[in-house]
């Protein structure tokens, strides 16, 4: 489907000036530098860096980081994503241990784990997710674990393996409103993502918090966003994030417009009115933005150890 047919002809040039509210301090604190060195030494990947997240300095200083497992090459080609695509070759059975070691060394209090899509694997990478959760539980038992997974092609068994490990938060982002899926999320389907979220909640029950996120800036309307929020609540989703899409390169989908902070406030109010327990909405909000605030900090029965504040 033609991009301009979906987004409309009035898109912003790649070099257009961003509004003033996108200016953030460059990362460089002591904890940020230490974590950056450790991630490089361990040969790990983080979405914070791969996606050039504007909040990387803030989150890392807070003791929250997002690790990306199963390599840095995705089998899908979403129109907004800066992670490279192609035929993955990454296979490392020791990756879960290296992720957990980094979490423990830094005393992270909330670790978000995500992955590229691995449609090339029989279980879509589910066993790697199991290994990471178990390893973090062993090496950093005080740390909350949030799993931000792909859709596993809608198959229930890979999802069930992840949920059986009892992550504190299960997150699967729908990313954009349904109308934009043909250009923004090729290879994915709105209904399939909703089913993943519903199944995760049914499998995990009250012991798991479910979460999802969307972006604005690709031509969607306020009404479309609120309708999407309603779909998510109908699946039992408890936590919602909403942020502004920023075009990574000229090869990616263009920005149609930048939403004002006041518009994000209106979206947050609409979402809370639908019954979400926690909503983070703002120009710089990303899926992992202040993720530690979405669940209580302390794992039951576990001392604080070195959990950094």
PDB file of C-alpha atoms in Angstrom, residues 121-288:
ATOM      1  CA  UNK A 121      13.083 -19.879  14.777  1.00  0.00           C
ATOM      2  CA  UNK A 122      10.665 -22.762  15.452  1.00  0.00           C
ATOM      3  CA  UNK A 123       9.618 -21.279  18.816  1.00  0.00           C
ATOM      4  CA  UNK A 124      10.132 -17.655  17.689  1.00  0.00           C
ATOM      5  CA  UNK A 125      12.786 -17.299  20.398  1.00  0.00           C
ATOM      6  CA  UNK A 126      10.593 -18.247  23.382  1.00  0.00           C
ATOM      7  CA  UNK A 127      13.227 -20.454  25.000  1.00  0.00           C
ATOM      8  CA  UNK A 128      15.687 -17.561  25.073  1.00  0.00           C
ATOM      9  CA  UNK A 129      13.072 -15.519  26.937  1.00  0.00           C
ATOM     10  CA  UNK A 130      12.719 -18.331  29.478  1.00  0.00           C
ATOM     11  CA  UNK A 131      16.486 -18.428  29.967  1.00  0.00           C
ATOM     12  CA  UNK A 132      16.774 -14.684  30.514  1.00  0.00           C
ATOM     13  CA  UNK A 133      13.963 -14.531  33.079  1.00  0.00           C
ATOM     14  CA  UNK A 134      15.334 -17.489  35.020  1.00  0.00           C
ATOM     15  CA  UNK A 135      18.880 -16.121  34.960  1.00  0.00           C
ATOM     16  CA  UNK A 136      17.834 -12.689  36.238  1.00  0.00           C
ATOM     17  CA  UNK A 137      15.763 -14.300  38.982  1.00  0.00           C
ATOM     18  CA  UNK A 138      18.837 -16.238  40.107  1.00  0.00           C
ATOM     19  CA  UNK A 139      21.431 -13.470  39.892  1.00  0.00           C
ATOM     20  CA  UNK A 140      19.311 -10.411  40.764  1.00  0.00           C
ATOM     21  CA  UNK A 141      16.270 -11.621  42.745  1.00  0.00           C
ATOM     22  CA  UNK A 142      15.406  -8.074  43.849  1.00  0.00           C
ATOM     23  CA  UNK A 143      14.939  -6.895  40.258  1.00  0.00           C
ATOM     24  CA  UNK A 144      11.554  -6.480  38.632  1.00  0.00           C
ATOM     25  CA  UNK A 145      11.359  -8.040  35.157  1.00  0.00           C
ATOM     26  CA  UNK A 146       9.313  -6.577  32.328  1.00  0.00           C
ATOM     27  CA  UNK A 147       9.033  -8.608  29.129  1.00  0.00           C
ATOM     28  CA  UNK A 148       8.339  -6.615  25.958  1.00  0.00           C
ATOM     29  CA  UNK A 149       7.761  -9.391  23.473  1.00  0.00           C
ATOM     30  CA  UNK A 150       6.927  -9.710  19.787  1.00  0.00           C
ATOM     31  CA  UNK A 151       3.664 -11.382  18.823  1.00  0.00           C
ATOM     32  CA  UNK A 152       5.132 -14.896  18.326  1.00  0.00           C
ATOM     33  CA  UNK A 153       3.015 -15.000  15.147  1.00  0.00           C
ATOM     34  CA  UNK A 154      -0.023 -15.347  17.389  1.00  0.00           C
ATOM     35  CA  UNK A 155       0.894 -18.861  18.556  1.00  0.00           C
ATOM     36  CA  UNK A 156      -0.048 -19.620  22.141  1.00  0.00           C
ATOM     37  CA  UNK A 157       2.688 -22.097  23.139  1.00  0.00           C
ATOM     38  CA  UNK A 158       5.644 -19.661  22.896  1.00  0.00           C
ATOM     39  CA  UNK A 159       3.634 -17.066  24.824  1.00  0.00           C
ATOM     40  CA  UNK A 160       2.659 -19.634  27.452  1.00  0.00           C
ATOM     41  CA  UNK A 161       6.342 -20.455  28.029  1.00  0.00           C
ATOM     42  CA  UNK A 162       7.094 -16.805  28.778  1.00  0.00           C
ATOM     43  CA  UNK A 163       4.076 -16.281  31.037  1.00  0.00           C
ATOM     44  CA  UNK A 164       4.871 -19.484  32.954  1.00  0.00           C
ATOM     45  CA  UNK A 165       8.073 -17.787  34.164  1.00  0.00           C
ATOM     46  CA  UNK A 166       5.933 -15.129  35.899  1.00  0.00           C
ATOM     47  CA  UNK A 167       7.469 -11.862  34.710  1.00  0.00           C
ATOM     48  CA  UNK A 168       6.257  -8.895  36.738  1.00  0.00           C
ATOM     49  CA  UNK A 169       5.048  -7.069  33.623  1.00  0.00           C
ATOM     50  CA  UNK A 170       4.107  -8.441  30.208  1.00  0.00           C
ATOM     51  CA  UNK A 171       4.291  -5.794  27.508  1.00  0.00           C
ATOM     52  CA  UNK A 172       3.398  -6.072  23.857  1.00  0.00           C
ATOM     53  CA  UNK A 173       3.170  -2.837  21.903  1.00  0.00           C
ATOM     54  CA  UNK A 174       0.475  -2.368  19.289  1.00  0.00           C
ATOM     55  CA  UNK A 175       2.495   0.714  18.187  1.00  0.00           C
ATOM     56  CA  UNK A 176      -0.042   2.437  15.889  1.00  0.00           C
ATOM     57  CA  UNK A 177      -3.785   2.618  15.313  1.00  0.00           C
ATOM     58  CA  UNK A 178      -5.267  -0.171  13.141  1.00  0.00           C
ATOM     59  CA  UNK A 179      -5.583   1.983  10.004  1.00  0.00           C
ATOM     60  CA  UNK A 180      -1.800   2.465   9.884  1.00  0.00           C
ATOM     61  CA  UNK A 181      -0.808  -1.196  10.116  1.00  0.00           C
ATOM     62  CA  UNK A 182      -0.415  -1.744   6.346  1.00  0.00           C
ATOM     63  CA  UNK A 183       2.428   0.799   6.139  1.00  0.00           C
ATOM     64  CA  UNK A 184       3.809   0.896   9.687  1.00  0.00           C
ATOM     65  CA  UNK A 185       3.649  -2.737  10.837  1.00  0.00           C
ATOM     66  CA  UNK A 186       3.992  -4.941   7.787  1.00  0.00           C
ATOM     67  CA  UNK A 187       3.904  -8.578   8.852  1.00  0.00           C
ATOM     68  CA  UNK A 188       1.794  -7.817  11.935  1.00  0.00           C
ATOM     69  CA  UNK A 189      -1.949  -7.594  12.502  1.00  0.00           C
ATOM     70  CA  UNK A 190      -3.937  -5.491  14.967  1.00  0.00           C
ATOM     71  CA  UNK A 191      -6.287  -8.318  15.912  1.00  0.00           C
ATOM     72  CA  UNK A 192      -3.371 -10.688  16.474  1.00  0.00           C
ATOM     73  CA  UNK A 193      -1.651  -8.260  18.835  1.00  0.00           C
ATOM     74  CA  UNK A 194      -4.873  -7.795  20.780  1.00  0.00           C
ATOM     75  CA  UNK A 195      -5.172 -11.571  21.082  1.00  0.00           C
ATOM     76  CA  UNK A 196      -1.619 -11.816  22.422  1.00  0.00           C
ATOM     77  CA  UNK A 197      -2.438  -9.289  25.146  1.00  0.00           C
ATOM     78  CA  UNK A 198      -5.710 -10.998  26.036  1.00  0.00           C
ATOM     79  CA  UNK A 199      -4.052 -14.432  26.211  1.00  0.00           C
ATOM     80  CA  UNK A 200      -1.208 -13.086  28.355  1.00  0.00           C
ATOM     81  CA  UNK A 201      -3.685 -11.719  30.887  1.00  0.00           C
ATOM     82  CA  UNK A 202      -5.754 -14.885  30.929  1.00  0.00           C
ATOM     83  CA  UNK A 203      -2.644 -17.037  31.377  1.00  0.00           C
ATOM     84  CA  UNK A 204      -1.063 -14.822  34.021  1.00  0.00           C
ATOM     85  CA  UNK A 205      -4.147 -13.737  35.934  1.00  0.00           C
ATOM     86  CA  UNK A 206      -3.791 -11.222  38.761  1.00  0.00           C
ATOM     87  CA  UNK A 207      -0.128 -12.102  39.196  1.00  0.00           C
ATOM     88  CA  UNK A 208       0.948 -10.265  36.070  1.00  0.00           C
ATOM     89  CA  UNK A 209       0.570  -6.665  34.902  1.00  0.00           C
ATOM     90  CA  UNK A 210      -0.172  -6.274  31.198  1.00  0.00           C
ATOM     91  CA  UNK A 211       0.960  -3.254  29.238  1.00  0.00           C
ATOM     92  CA  UNK A 212       0.976  -1.835  25.722  1.00  0.00           C
ATOM     93  CA  UNK A 213       1.985   1.321  23.897  1.00  0.00           C
ATOM     94  CA  UNK A 214       1.232   3.464  20.854  1.00  0.00           C
ATOM     95  CA  UNK A 215       2.862   6.298  18.930  1.00  0.00           C
ATOM     96  CA  UNK A 216       1.348   9.435  17.451  1.00  0.00           C
ATOM     97  CA  UNK A 217       2.594  11.545  14.588  1.00  0.00           C
ATOM     98  CA  UNK A 218       1.664   9.380  11.611  1.00  0.00           C
ATOM     99  CA  UNK A 219      -1.655  11.002  10.776  1.00  0.00           C
ATOM    100  CA  UNK A 220      -3.903   9.381  13.358  1.00  0.00           C
ATOM    101  CA  UNK A 221      -6.689  11.372  15.003  1.00  0.00           C
ATOM    102  CA  UNK A 222      -7.522  11.802  18.687  1.00  0.00           C
ATOM    103  CA  UNK A 223     -10.670   9.763  18.108  1.00  0.00           C
ATOM    104  CA  UNK A 224      -8.724   6.903  16.519  1.00  0.00           C
ATOM    105  CA  UNK A 225      -6.338   6.854  19.463  1.00  0.00           C
ATOM    106  CA  UNK A 226      -9.146   6.720  22.031  1.00  0.00           C
ATOM    107  CA  UNK A 227     -10.844   3.936  20.094  1.00  0.00           C
ATOM    108  CA  UNK A 228      -7.563   1.996  20.141  1.00  0.00           C
ATOM    109  CA  UNK A 229      -7.298   2.579  23.904  1.00  0.00           C
ATOM    110  CA  UNK A 230     -10.747   1.048  24.282  1.00  0.00           C
ATOM    111  CA  UNK A 231      -9.693  -2.036  22.338  1.00  0.00           C
ATOM    112  CA  UNK A 232      -6.709  -2.474  24.643  1.00  0.00           C
ATOM    113  CA  UNK A 233      -8.780  -2.092  27.808  1.00  0.00           C
ATOM    114  CA  UNK A 234     -11.169  -4.723  26.476  1.00  0.00           C
ATOM    115  CA  UNK A 235      -8.230  -7.169  26.543  1.00  0.00           C
ATOM    116  CA  UNK A 236      -7.500  -6.366  30.185  1.00  0.00           C
ATOM    117  CA  UNK A 237      -4.462  -4.157  29.521  1.00  0.00           C
ATOM    118  CA  UNK A 238      -3.627  -2.200  32.681  1.00  0.00           C
ATOM    119  CA  UNK A 239      -0.720   0.073  31.719  1.00  0.00           C
ATOM    120  CA  UNK A 240      -0.511   2.306  28.644  1.00  0.00           C
ATOM    121  CA  UNK A 241       2.268   4.423  27.135  1.00  0.00           C
ATOM    122  CA  UNK A 242       1.810   7.009  24.381  1.00  0.00           C
ATOM    123  CA  UNK A 243       4.660   8.916  22.750  1.00  0.00           C
ATOM    124  CA  UNK A 244       5.617  10.910  19.674  1.00  0.00           C
ATOM    125  CA  UNK A 245       7.082   9.131  16.650  1.00  0.00           C
ATOM    126  CA  UNK A 246      10.447  10.561  15.615  1.00  0.00           C
ATOM    127  CA  UNK A 247      11.715   9.606  12.172  1.00  0.00           C
ATOM    128  CA  UNK A 248      15.068   7.786  12.550  1.00  0.00           C
ATOM    129  CA  UNK A 249      16.305   8.210   8.944  1.00  0.00           C
ATOM    130  CA  UNK A 250      15.045   9.317   5.547  1.00  0.00           C
ATOM    131  CA  UNK A 251      14.309   5.651   4.771  1.00  0.00           C
ATOM    132  CA  UNK A 252      11.647   5.514   7.476  1.00  0.00           C
ATOM    133  CA  UNK A 253       8.064   6.744   7.489  1.00  0.00           C
ATOM    134  CA  UNK A 254       7.772  10.531   7.508  1.00  0.00           C
ATOM    135  CA  UNK A 255       6.285  12.443  10.415  1.00  0.00           C
ATOM    136  CA  UNK A 256       2.887  13.922   9.596  1.00  0.00           C
ATOM    137  CA  UNK A 257       2.887  16.278  12.577  1.00  0.00           C
ATOM    138  CA  UNK A 258       4.171  16.777  16.107  1.00  0.00           C
ATOM    139  CA  UNK A 259       1.502  16.595  18.785  1.00  0.00           C
ATOM    140  CA  UNK A 260       1.478  19.331  21.429  1.00  0.00           C
ATOM    141  CA  UNK A 261       2.001  18.437  25.114  1.00  0.00           C
ATOM    142  CA  UNK A 262      -1.576  19.546  25.775  1.00  0.00           C
ATOM    143  CA  UNK A 263      -2.833  16.939  23.316  1.00  0.00           C
ATOM    144  CA  UNK A 264      -0.946  14.237  25.196  1.00  0.00           C
ATOM    145  CA  UNK A 265      -2.588  15.438  28.396  1.00  0.00           C
ATOM    146  CA  UNK A 266      -5.975  14.974  26.732  1.00  0.00           C
ATOM    147  CA  UNK A 267      -5.017  11.458  25.611  1.00  0.00           C
ATOM    148  CA  UNK A 268      -3.898  10.592  29.135  1.00  0.00           C
ATOM    149  CA  UNK A 269      -7.189  11.814  30.573  1.00  0.00           C
ATOM    150  CA  UNK A 270      -9.167   9.797  28.013  1.00  0.00           C
ATOM    151  CA  UNK A 271      -7.162   6.659  28.800  1.00  0.00           C
ATOM    152  CA  UNK A 272      -7.574   7.024  32.545  1.00  0.00           C
ATOM    153  CA  UNK A 273     -11.306   7.489  32.051  1.00  0.00           C
ATOM    154  CA  UNK A 274     -11.360   4.090  30.328  1.00  0.00           C
ATOM    155  CA  UNK A 275      -9.931   2.451  33.441  1.00  0.00           C
ATOM    156  CA  UNK A 276      -6.196   2.070  32.819  1.00  0.00           C
ATOM    157  CA  UNK A 277      -4.307   1.818  36.102  1.00  0.00           C
ATOM    158  CA  UNK A 278      -1.285   3.777  34.897  1.00  0.00           C
ATOM    159  CA  UNK A 279      -0.835   5.989  31.821  1.00  0.00           C
ATOM    160  CA  UNK A 280       2.333   7.705  30.624  1.00  0.00           C
ATOM    161  CA  UNK A 281       1.657  10.068  27.716  1.00  0.00           C
ATOM    162  CA  UNK A 282       3.994  12.735  26.402  1.00  0.00           C
ATOM    163  CA  UNK A 283       6.219  13.685  23.460  1.00  0.00           C
ATOM    164  CA  UNK A 284       9.274  11.878  24.848  1.00  0.00           C
ATOM    165  CA  UNK A 285       7.475   8.899  26.377  1.00  0.00           C
ATOM    166  CA  UNK A 286       8.640   5.513  25.152  1.00  0.00           C
ATOM    167  CA  UNK A 287       7.511   2.036  26.120  1.00  0.00           C
ATOM    168  CA  UNK A 288      10.122   1.736  28.857  1.00  0.00           C
TER     169      UNK A 288
END
